[in-house]
mmCIF file of C-alpha atoms and ligand atoms in Angstrom:
data_model
loop_
_atom_site.group_PDB
_atom_site.id
_atom_site.type_symbol
_atom_site.label_atom_id
_atom_site.label_comp_id
_atom_site.label_asym_id
_atom_site.label_seq_id
_atom_site.Cartn_x
_atom_site.Cartn_y
_atom_site.Cartn_z
ATOM 1 C CA MET A 18 -13.575 34.806 33.074
ATOM 2 C CA HIS A 19 -12.878 32.454 30.174
ATOM 3 C CA SER A 20 -16.181 31.713 28.535
ATOM 4 C CA PRO A 21 -16.110 32.751 24.864
ATOM 5 C CA SER A 22 -18.832 31.709 22.514
ATOM 6 C CA PRO A 23 -17.716 29.266 19.770
ATOM 7 C CA ARG A 24 -18.125 32.125 17.275
ATOM 8 C CA SER A 25 -15.274 34.080 18.926
ATOM 9 C CA LEU A 26 -12.776 31.171 18.699
ATOM 10 C CA VAL A 27 -11.749 32.132 15.173
ATOM 11 C CA ASP A 28 -10.924 35.644 16.384
ATOM 12 C CA LEU A 29 -8.432 34.506 19.036
ATOM 13 C CA PRO A 30 -4.992 36.053 18.562
ATOM 14 C CA ILE A 31 -2.226 34.007 16.942
ATOM 15 C CA ARG A 32 1.160 34.414 18.597
ATOM 16 C CA ARG A 33 4.711 33.214 17.990
ATOM 17 C CA LEU A 34 5.762 30.202 20.038
ATOM 18 C CA ASN A 35 9.156 30.025 21.729
ATOM 19 C CA ARG A 36 11.109 27.515 23.774
ATOM 20 C CA GLY A 37 9.127 28.538 26.874
ATOM 21 C CA ASP A 38 6.134 26.862 25.206
ATOM 22 C CA LEU A 39 7.655 23.375 25.045
ATOM 23 C CA VAL A 40 5.459 21.926 27.805
ATOM 24 C CA PRO A 41 2.106 23.270 26.484
ATOM 25 C CA CYS A 42 3.134 22.118 22.978
ATOM 26 C CA ALA A 43 3.840 18.646 24.367
ATOM 27 C CA ASP A 44 0.530 18.710 26.294
ATOM 28 C CA LEU A 45 -1.299 19.445 23.054
ATOM 29 C CA CYS A 46 0.439 16.530 21.312
ATOM 30 C CA GLU A 47 -0.654 14.265 24.153
ATOM 31 C CA ASP A 48 -4.205 15.626 23.913
ATOM 32 C CA ARG A 49 -4.331 14.376 20.284
ATOM 33 C CA GLY A 50 -2.669 11.027 21.031
ATOM 34 C CA TRP A 51 0.713 11.968 19.598
ATOM 35 C CA PRO A 52 3.999 11.384 21.494
ATOM 36 C CA ARG A 53 4.762 14.415 23.731
ATOM 37 C CA ASP A 54 7.996 14.988 21.842
ATOM 38 C CA GLU A 55 9.393 17.940 23.794
ATOM 39 C CA HIS A 56 12.768 17.057 22.313
ATOM 40 C CA ARG A 57 11.420 17.379 18.763
ATOM 41 C CA TRP A 58 9.562 20.594 19.611
ATOM 42 C CA GLY A 59 12.857 22.012 20.926
ATOM 43 C CA LEU A 60 14.504 21.440 17.555
ATOM 44 C CA LEU A 61 11.519 22.681 15.581
ATOM 45 C CA LEU A 62 11.120 25.889 17.571
ATOM 46 C CA SER A 63 14.822 26.711 17.272
ATOM 47 C CA ALA A 64 15.159 25.946 13.536
ATOM 48 C CA GLY A 65 11.652 27.018 12.487
ATOM 49 C CA THR A 66 8.814 29.378 13.436
ATOM 50 C CA GLY A 67 6.021 28.216 15.721
ATOM 51 C CA TYR A 68 2.552 29.730 15.847
ATOM 52 C CA GLY A 69 0.070 29.145 18.632
ATOM 53 C CA ILE A 70 -3.326 30.146 19.945
ATOM 54 C CA ASP A 71 -3.704 30.271 23.717
ATOM 55 C CA ALA A 72 -6.671 28.288 24.998
ATOM 56 C CA PRO A 73 -9.455 30.628 26.104
ATOM 57 C CA ASP A 74 -10.068 28.396 29.152
ATOM 58 C CA GLY A 75 -6.535 29.248 30.319
ATOM 59 C CA LYS A 76 -5.360 25.643 30.043
ATOM 60 C CA GLY A 77 -2.349 25.807 27.757
ATOM 61 C CA LEU A 78 -2.578 26.011 23.992
ATOM 62 C CA ALA A 79 -5.695 25.554 21.875
ATOM 63 C CA ALA A 80 -3.676 25.103 18.691
ATOM 64 C CA THR A 81 -0.186 25.008 17.206
ATOM 65 C CA CYS A 82 1.406 25.120 13.782
ATOM 66 C CA LEU A 83 4.996 25.349 12.624
ATOM 67 C CA THR A 84 6.805 26.568 9.532
ATOM 68 C CA MET A 85 10.299 25.456 8.577
ATOM 69 C CA PRO A 86 12.417 26.727 5.680
ATOM 70 C CA TYR A 87 12.799 24.017 3.040
ATOM 71 C CA GLY A 88 15.771 25.734 1.465
ATOM 72 C CA SER A 89 15.076 29.335 0.508
ATOM 73 C CA ASP A 90 12.341 28.618 -2.060
ATOM 74 C CA VAL A 91 9.806 26.435 -0.200
ATOM 75 C CA ILE A 92 8.333 26.413 3.314
ATOM 76 C CA ALA A 93 7.356 23.198 5.105
ATOM 77 C CA VAL A 94 4.327 23.361 7.405
ATOM 78 C CA GLY A 95 3.860 20.943 10.276
ATOM 79 C CA MET A 96 2.645 20.323 13.827
ATOM 80 C CA MET A 97 -0.875 21.505 13.003
ATOM 81 C CA LEU A 98 -2.743 20.500 16.147
ATOM 82 C CA VAL A 99 -6.019 21.672 17.642
ATOM 83 C CA ALA A 100 -7.002 20.590 21.170
ATOM 84 C CA GLY A 101 -9.849 18.079 21.073
ATOM 85 C CA ARG A 102 -12.168 20.377 23.042
ATOM 86 C CA TYR A 103 -11.830 23.098 20.375
ATOM 87 C CA ALA A 104 -12.029 20.859 17.306
ATOM 88 C CA ARG A 105 -14.237 21.523 14.268
ATOM 89 C CA GLN A 106 -14.690 25.189 15.069
ATOM 90 C CA GLY A 107 -12.491 26.627 12.346
ATOM 91 C CA ILE A 108 -9.241 27.077 14.308
ATOM 92 C CA ALA A 109 -7.037 24.983 11.991
ATOM 93 C CA ARG A 110 -8.428 26.792 8.962
ATOM 94 C CA ARG A 111 -7.619 30.147 10.573
ATOM 95 C CA LEU A 112 -4.060 29.109 11.494
ATOM 96 C CA MET A 113 -3.421 27.717 8.015
ATOM 97 C CA ARG A 114 -4.733 30.887 6.361
ATOM 98 C CA HIS A 115 -2.417 32.902 8.600
ATOM 99 C CA VAL A 116 0.561 30.742 7.576
ATOM 100 C CA MET A 117 -0.359 31.062 3.895
ATOM 101 C CA GLU A 118 -0.667 34.842 4.153
ATOM 102 C CA THR A 119 2.654 35.074 5.989
ATOM 103 C CA ALA A 120 4.346 32.886 3.337
ATOM 104 C CA GLY A 121 3.172 35.214 0.554
ATOM 105 C CA ASP A 122 4.333 33.845 -2.801
ATOM 106 C CA THR A 123 6.603 31.169 -1.309
ATOM 107 C CA PRO A 124 5.326 27.643 -2.136
ATOM 108 C CA LEU A 125 4.364 25.364 0.758
ATOM 109 C CA THR A 126 4.595 21.662 1.465
ATOM 110 C CA LEU A 127 3.247 19.452 4.250
ATOM 111 C CA TYR A 128 2.474 15.875 5.255
ATOM 112 C CA ALA A 129 -1.291 15.631 5.733
ATOM 113 C CA THR A 130 -2.986 13.210 8.088
ATOM 114 C CA GLU A 131 -6.363 11.840 7.077
ATOM 115 C CA GLN A 132 -7.970 14.377 9.430
ATOM 116 C CA GLY A 133 -6.047 17.317 8.022
ATOM 117 C CA GLN A 134 -6.181 16.514 4.301
ATOM 118 C CA PRO A 135 -9.734 17.799 3.571
ATOM 119 C CA LEU A 136 -8.826 21.211 4.980
ATOM 120 C CA TYR A 137 -5.615 21.483 2.943
ATOM 121 C CA GLU A 138 -7.398 20.379 -0.244
ATOM 122 C CA ASP A 139 -10.017 23.007 0.414
ATOM 123 C CA LEU A 140 -7.265 25.624 0.730
ATOM 124 C CA GLY A 141 -5.740 24.634 -2.627
ATOM 125 C CA PHE A 142 -3.026 22.097 -1.701
ATOM 126 C CA SER A 143 -2.491 19.147 -4.083
ATOM 127 C CA PRO A 144 -1.328 15.618 -3.223
ATOM 128 C CA VAL A 145 2.093 14.799 -4.703
ATOM 129 C CA GLY A 146 3.093 11.671 -2.798
ATOM 130 C CA ARG A 147 2.568 9.440 0.185
ATOM 131 C CA SER A 148 4.488 8.437 3.241
ATOM 132 C CA GLU A 149 4.146 5.234 5.272
ATOM 133 C CA ARG A 150 4.851 5.249 8.986
ATOM 134 C CA VAL A 151 6.259 1.927 10.177
ATOM 135 C CA GLY A 152 7.290 0.958 13.676
ATOM 136 C CA GLY A 153 8.270 -1.885 15.949
ATOM 137 C CA ARG A 154 11.258 -3.828 17.158
ATOM 138 C CA PHE A 155 13.876 -4.326 14.468
ATOM 139 C CA GLU A 156 14.996 -7.919 14.217
ATOM 140 C CA ALA A 157 18.361 -8.497 12.591
ATOM 141 C CA ILE A 158 17.979 -11.516 10.290
ATOM 142 C CA GLY A 159 20.797 -14.029 10.024
ATOM 143 C CA SER A 160 21.756 -15.624 6.718
ATOM 144 C CA GLY A 161 19.298 -18.447 7.415
ATOM 145 C CA GLY A 162 16.459 -15.930 7.444
ATOM 146 C CA SER A 163 15.740 -16.165 11.154
ATOM 147 C CA PRO A 164 16.303 -13.419 13.717
ATOM 148 C CA SER A 165 19.981 -13.430 14.672
ATOM 149 C CA VAL A 166 21.765 -12.527 17.883
ATOM 150 C CA SER A 167 20.874 -9.246 19.522
ATOM 151 C CA ALA A 168 21.485 -6.432 17.068
ATOM 152 C CA ALA A 169 22.708 -4.338 19.981
ATOM 153 C CA ALA A 170 25.838 -6.498 19.982
ATOM 154 C CA ALA A 171 26.828 -5.310 16.486
ATOM 155 C CA PRO A 172 30.008 -3.247 16.139
ATOM 156 C CA SER A 173 29.777 0.556 15.779
ATOM 157 C CA SER A 174 31.422 0.484 12.367
ATOM 158 C CA SER A 175 30.447 -2.271 9.970
ATOM 159 C CA ALA A 176 31.015 -3.348 6.402
ATOM 160 C CA VAL A 177 27.948 -4.213 4.335
ATOM 161 C CA PRO A 178 26.453 -6.765 3.875
ATOM 162 C CA ALA A 179 25.010 -6.891 7.368
ATOM 163 C CA SER A 180 22.327 -9.414 8.214
ATOM 164 C CA GLY A 181 20.802 -10.354 4.880
ATOM 165 C CA LEU A 182 21.542 -7.195 2.894
ATOM 166 C CA PRO A 183 21.863 -7.352 -0.894
ATOM 167 C CA SER A 184 25.399 -7.891 -2.152
ATOM 168 C CA SER A 185 25.223 -4.855 -4.495
ATOM 169 C CA ALA A 186 26.296 -2.668 -1.601
ATOM 170 C CA SER A 187 29.157 -4.889 -0.555
ATOM 171 C CA SER A 188 31.795 -2.163 -0.774
ATOM 172 C CA VAL A 189 29.772 0.289 1.303
ATOM 173 C CA THR A 190 30.675 0.729 4.950
ATOM 174 C CA THR A 191 28.834 2.634 7.634
ATOM 175 C CA ARG A 192 30.275 4.346 10.694
ATOM 176 C CA PRO A 193 29.252 6.992 13.230
ATOM 177 C CA ALA A 194 29.481 10.497 11.774
ATOM 178 C CA ALA A 195 32.381 12.672 12.875
ATOM 179 C CA ALA A 196 32.360 16.456 13.181
ATOM 180 C CA ASP A 197 34.184 16.884 9.892
ATOM 181 C CA ASP A 198 31.525 14.861 7.994
ATOM 182 C CA LEU A 199 29.041 17.726 8.248
ATOM 183 C CA GLN A 200 30.172 19.546 5.115
ATOM 184 C CA ALA A 201 30.038 16.357 3.036
ATOM 185 C CA MET A 202 26.569 15.601 4.473
ATOM 186 C CA VAL A 203 25.339 19.049 3.420
ATOM 187 C CA ARG A 204 26.813 18.506 -0.068
ATOM 188 C CA LEU A 205 25.091 15.109 -0.339
ATOM 189 C CA ASP A 206 21.807 16.419 1.057
ATOM 190 C CA LEU A 207 21.522 19.415 -1.282
ATOM 191 C CA PRO A 208 20.631 17.639 -4.556
ATOM 192 C CA VAL A 209 18.516 15.080 -2.658
ATOM 193 C CA PHE A 210 16.219 17.728 -1.167
ATOM 194 C CA GLY A 211 16.934 20.349 -3.838
ATOM 195 C CA ALA A 212 17.452 22.755 -0.968
ATOM 196 C CA ASP A 213 20.148 23.946 1.409
ATOM 197 C CA ARG A 214 19.223 22.438 4.766
ATOM 198 C CA THR A 215 22.314 23.458 6.723
ATOM 199 C CA HIS A 216 20.037 24.936 9.437
ATOM 200 C CA LEU A 217 18.729 21.420 10.185
ATOM 201 C CA LEU A 218 21.843 19.347 9.512
ATOM 202 C CA ALA A 219 23.958 21.513 11.806
ATOM 203 C CA ARG A 220 21.551 20.658 14.630
ATOM 204 C CA LEU A 221 21.560 16.888 13.999
ATOM 205 C CA PRO A 222 24.631 15.984 16.103
ATOM 206 C CA ALA A 223 23.072 17.515 19.240
ATOM 207 C CA PHE A 224 19.534 16.345 18.425
ATOM 208 C CA SER A 225 20.312 12.738 17.531
ATOM 209 C CA ASP A 226 21.191 9.801 19.720
ATOM 210 C CA ARG A 227 23.188 8.513 16.782
ATOM 211 C CA LEU A 228 24.247 9.915 13.418
ATOM 212 C CA GLN A 229 25.600 7.355 10.950
ATOM 213 C CA VAL A 230 27.206 7.844 7.550
ATOM 214 C CA ALA A 231 27.669 5.363 4.696
ATOM 215 C CA GLN A 232 30.667 5.612 2.446
ATOM 216 C CA GLU A 233 32.199 3.869 -0.509
ATOM 217 C CA HIS A 234 35.811 4.341 -1.624
ATOM 218 C CA GLY A 235 36.065 7.281 0.772
ATOM 219 C CA GLU A 236 33.008 9.052 -0.667
ATOM 220 C CA LEU A 237 29.845 9.718 1.381
ATOM 221 C CA VAL A 238 26.884 7.881 -0.204
ATOM 222 C CA GLY A 239 24.318 8.214 2.575
ATOM 223 C CA TYR A 240 23.588 9.292 6.100
ATOM 224 C CA ALA A 241 20.892 8.694 8.694
ATOM 225 C CA ALA A 242 20.008 9.860 12.189
ATOM 226 C CA LEU A 243 18.303 8.163 15.123
ATOM 227 C CA TRP A 244 16.477 10.342 17.649
ATOM 228 C CA PRO A 245 14.177 9.699 20.629
ATOM 229 C CA SER A 246 10.387 10.081 20.470
ATOM 230 C CA GLY A 247 8.289 8.727 23.322
ATOM 231 C CA GLN A 248 9.201 5.076 23.828
ATOM 232 C CA ALA A 249 10.637 4.764 20.317
ATOM 233 C CA GLU A 250 13.696 5.831 18.374
ATOM 234 C CA VAL A 251 12.953 7.495 15.038
ATOM 235 C CA VAL A 252 15.087 6.866 11.944
ATOM 236 C CA GLY A 253 15.269 10.092 9.950
ATOM 237 C CA PRO A 254 16.554 11.686 7.900
ATOM 238 C CA LEU A 255 17.484 8.645 5.830
ATOM 239 C CA ILE A 256 19.381 9.648 2.702
ATOM 240 C CA ALA A 257 21.071 6.969 0.622
ATOM 241 C CA ARG A 258 22.390 6.280 -2.847
ATOM 242 C CA ASP A 259 20.233 3.155 -3.123
ATOM 243 C CA THR A 260 18.060 0.777 -1.126
ATOM 244 C CA ALA A 261 20.957 -1.443 -0.046
ATOM 245 C CA THR A 262 22.778 1.554 1.419
ATOM 246 C CA ALA A 263 19.582 2.664 3.196
ATOM 247 C CA GLN A 264 19.244 -0.844 4.642
ATOM 248 C CA ALA A 265 22.829 -0.811 5.851
ATOM 249 C CA LEU A 266 22.264 2.501 7.612
ATOM 250 C CA VAL A 267 19.042 1.303 9.277
ATOM 251 C CA ALA A 268 20.672 -1.952 10.395
ATOM 252 C CA ALA A 269 23.607 -0.037 11.876
ATOM 253 C CA LEU A 270 21.336 2.390 13.728
ATOM 254 C CA ALA A 271 19.073 -0.411 14.980
ATOM 255 C CA ALA A 272 22.135 -2.125 16.413
ATOM 256 C CA THR A 273 22.681 0.813 18.780
ATOM 257 C CA THR A 274 19.328 0.609 20.596
ATOM 258 C CA ASP A 275 17.008 -1.846 22.331
ATOM 259 C CA ARG A 276 13.987 0.405 21.820
ATOM 260 C CA PRO A 277 11.417 0.036 19.031
ATOM 261 C CA LEU A 278 12.137 1.934 15.809
ATOM 262 C CA ARG A 279 9.831 4.220 13.869
ATOM 263 C CA ALA A 280 10.260 5.752 10.413
ATOM 264 C CA ASP A 281 8.201 7.770 7.927
ATOM 265 C CA VAL A 282 9.277 6.214 4.641
ATOM 266 C CA ASP A 283 8.443 7.670 1.232
ATOM 267 C CA ALA A 284 5.905 5.188 -0.166
ATOM 268 C CA ARG A 285 7.843 5.034 -3.464
ATOM 269 C CA HIS A 286 10.514 3.072 -1.607
ATOM 270 C CA LYS A 287 8.563 -0.184 -1.563
ATOM 271 C CA GLU A 288 11.691 -2.327 -1.405
ATOM 272 C CA LEU A 289 12.852 -0.662 1.805
ATOM 273 C CA LEU A 290 9.340 -0.832 3.280
ATOM 274 C CA GLY A 291 9.148 -4.563 2.485
ATOM 275 C CA TRP A 292 12.557 -5.120 4.063
ATOM 276 C CA LEU A 293 11.569 -3.210 7.209
ATOM 277 C CA THR A 294 8.439 -5.344 7.475
ATOM 278 C CA GLU A 295 10.508 -8.517 7.103
ATOM 279 C CA HIS A 296 12.626 -7.226 9.974
ATOM 280 C CA GLY A 297 9.700 -6.839 12.357
ATOM 281 C CA LEU A 298 8.351 -3.329 11.738
ATOM 282 C CA GLU A 299 4.620 -2.932 11.095
ATOM 283 C CA PRO A 300 2.664 -0.331 9.127
ATOM 284 C CA LEU A 301 1.246 2.237 11.585
ATOM 285 C CA SER A 302 -0.292 5.026 9.505
ATOM 286 C CA ARG A 303 -0.092 6.916 6.227
ATOM 287 C CA THR A 304 0.216 10.573 5.381
ATOM 288 C CA THR A 305 -0.177 12.376 2.080
ATOM 289 C CA VAL A 306 2.574 14.707 0.905
ATOM 290 C CA MET A 307 0.962 17.882 -0.415
ATOM 291 C CA THR A 308 2.224 21.064 -2.032
ATOM 292 C CA TYR A 309 0.815 24.512 -2.664
ATOM 293 C CA GLY A 310 2.168 26.798 -5.377
ATOM 294 C CA ILE A 311 4.599 24.218 -6.762
ATOM 295 C CA PRO A 312 3.767 21.073 -8.809
ATOM 296 C CA ASP A 313 6.160 18.808 -6.873
ATOM 297 C CA LEU A 314 9.005 18.932 -4.403
ATOM 298 C CA PRO A 315 12.468 19.687 -5.761
ATOM 299 C CA GLY A 316 15.332 17.217 -5.406
ATOM 300 C CA ASP A 317 15.857 13.516 -5.992
ATOM 301 C CA ALA A 318 13.171 11.315 -4.440
ATOM 302 C CA ALA A 319 15.114 8.177 -5.401
ATOM 303 C CA ARG A 320 17.683 8.985 -2.709
ATOM 304 C CA ARG A 321 15.211 10.524 -0.219
ATOM 305 C CA PHE A 322 14.002 7.630 1.915
ATOM 306 C CA ALA A 323 12.739 9.411 5.043
ATOM 307 C CA PRO A 324 12.564 13.008 6.296
ATOM 308 C CA LEU A 325 13.996 14.130 9.628
ATOM 309 C CA THR A 326 10.379 14.455 10.766
ATOM 310 C CA VAL A 327 7.202 14.983 8.789
ATOM 311 C CA ALA A 328 7.152 18.516 10.253
ATOM 312 C CA THR A 329 10.332 19.497 8.403
ATOM 313 C CA GLY A 330 9.298 18.199 4.970
HETATM 314 C C1 COA B 425 -6.801 18.160 11.710
HETATM 315 C C2 COA B 425 -7.083 19.215 12.770
HETATM 316 C C3 COA B 425 -5.849 20.098 12.924
HETATM 317 C C4 COA B 425 -8.265 20.049 12.299
HETATM 318 O O1 COA B 425 -8.472 21.096 13.235
HETATM 319 P P1 COA B 425 -9.890 21.809 13.405
HETATM 320 O O2 COA B 425 -9.682 23.106 14.090
HETATM 321 O O3 COA B 425 -10.826 20.849 14.020
HETATM 322 O O4 COA B 425 -10.300 22.043 11.896
HETATM 323 P P2 COA B 425 -11.320 23.162 11.407
HETATM 324 O O5 COA B 425 -12.428 23.310 12.381
HETATM 325 O O6 COA B 425 -10.574 24.388 11.019
HETATM 326 O O7 COA B 425 -11.912 22.443 10.153
HETATM 327 C C5 COA B 425 -11.427 22.691 8.885
HETATM 328 C C6 COA B 425 -11.818 21.564 7.966
HETATM 329 O O8 COA B 425 -10.975 20.460 8.244
HETATM 330 C C7 COA B 425 -11.683 19.271 7.987
HETATM 331 N N1 COA B 425 -11.730 18.508 9.238
HETATM 332 C C8 COA B 425 -11.563 18.978 10.492
HETATM 333 N N2 COA B 425 -11.604 17.982 11.365
HETATM 334 C C9 COA B 425 -11.820 16.858 10.656
HETATM 335 C C10 COA B 425 -11.968 15.496 11.005
HETATM 336 N N3 COA B 425 -11.905 15.093 12.271
HETATM 337 N N4 COA B 425 -12.182 14.609 10.014
HETATM 338 C C11 COA B 425 -12.235 15.000 8.729
HETATM 339 N N5 COA B 425 -12.108 16.279 8.349
HETATM 340 C C12 COA B 425 -11.904 17.195 9.294
HETATM 341 C C13 COA B 425 -13.026 19.652 7.483
HETATM 342 O O9 COA B 425 -12.940 19.801 6.080
HETATM 343 C C14 COA B 425 -13.214 21.008 8.106
HETATM 344 O O10 COA B 425 -14.098 21.808 7.422
HETATM 345 P P3 COA B 425 -15.675 21.757 7.847
HETATM 346 O O11 COA B 425 -15.726 21.885 9.341
HETATM 347 O O12 COA B 425 -16.208 22.918 7.100
HETATM 348 O O13 COA B 425 -16.152 20.422 7.382
HETATM 349 C C15 COA B 425 -7.449 18.566 14.138
HETATM 350 O O14 COA B 425 -8.474 17.628 13.934
HETATM 351 C C16 COA B 425 -6.290 17.856 14.828
HETATM 352 O O15 COA B 425 -5.524 18.473 15.591
HETATM 353 N N6 COA B 425 -6.162 16.553 14.568
HETATM 354 C C17 COA B 425 -5.096 15.724 15.163
HETATM 355 C C18 COA B 425 -3.739 16.102 14.616
HETATM 356 C C19 COA B 425 -3.702 16.108 13.109
HETATM 357 O O16 COA B 425 -4.050 15.157 12.442
HETATM 358 N N7 COA B 425 -3.213 17.262 12.579
HETATM 359 C C20 COA B 425 -3.088 17.468 11.151
HETATM 360 C C21 COA B 425 -1.697 17.252 10.753
HETATM 361 S S1 COA B 425 -1.550 17.425 9.001
#
């Protein structure tokens, strides 16, 4: 029978998760009020390594955690979830210690929720940045400043400026990505994240509802993906030369859907956050970017507007 004492919870075995665990992973997300996100779990478990603890009551998973290579020199940790009925009994601490031991000398990074941050601080992680989650229906603004005709009517390929964008990006165009854009996307992405993320970028065409690139004079200057999560569509990754290019990419992606948007935007990008708010998105929550064993993340934060998901770093 399943009736362990609370003391024995920290001794429960940790096992590797695989794609057969998608439903219990989604159930656990739902248990903690997160979108079920089976689609996202599918990507994460194929590109990364999932760890789980089976619930001693036999009802699915008691806890999950995921590691994802952030290039070859850093590991991103995400999807740390403990079922509500097993909370505050040391399970997250045990999983995190396991991940840290497995990582050895490799530095770690993660996005900490308010609930998770005290544990990570206790384990030696330091805050290095913040991320703002915004969400809601994107309203394209006409030149008069009021919401314009349905964004869904916008063409698939568009020249900037679109709907109130700054003129500095006027020679930038955006269009749906084609198969032969992948190499240029990897080249653009590498200095932005300071890491080779081919393992994630190669999966984006199948994972995304829409993958859009921005270019100027034939050169790629940004790209962004739109993928489904619950009732919303998430914008991420969002990589762009500057804010105007990021805005053009978001506007183009928003024009392809009637669903609400969501994005986890690096809090340094205040201009983009302000623009998203003007276009109808509202602040939803904040997370703290933390690292362990490295003073900051590599790469170029000025061009890094949003991650694919906070679980991939
Ligand atoms: C955050 C979470 C994973 C913690 O799991 P847990 O198994 O309850 O955590 P532990 O029992 O191992 O507690 C470790 C420490 O975390 C901190 N902590 C745990 N739950 C907390 C809460 N609700 N509020 C504030 N701090 C909390 C405490 O410092 C705790 O140490 P203490 O019990 O000695 O005070 C869990 O609450 C959860 O799944 N929350 C929802 C999803 C989430 O926010 N995940 C974190 C993503 S970064």
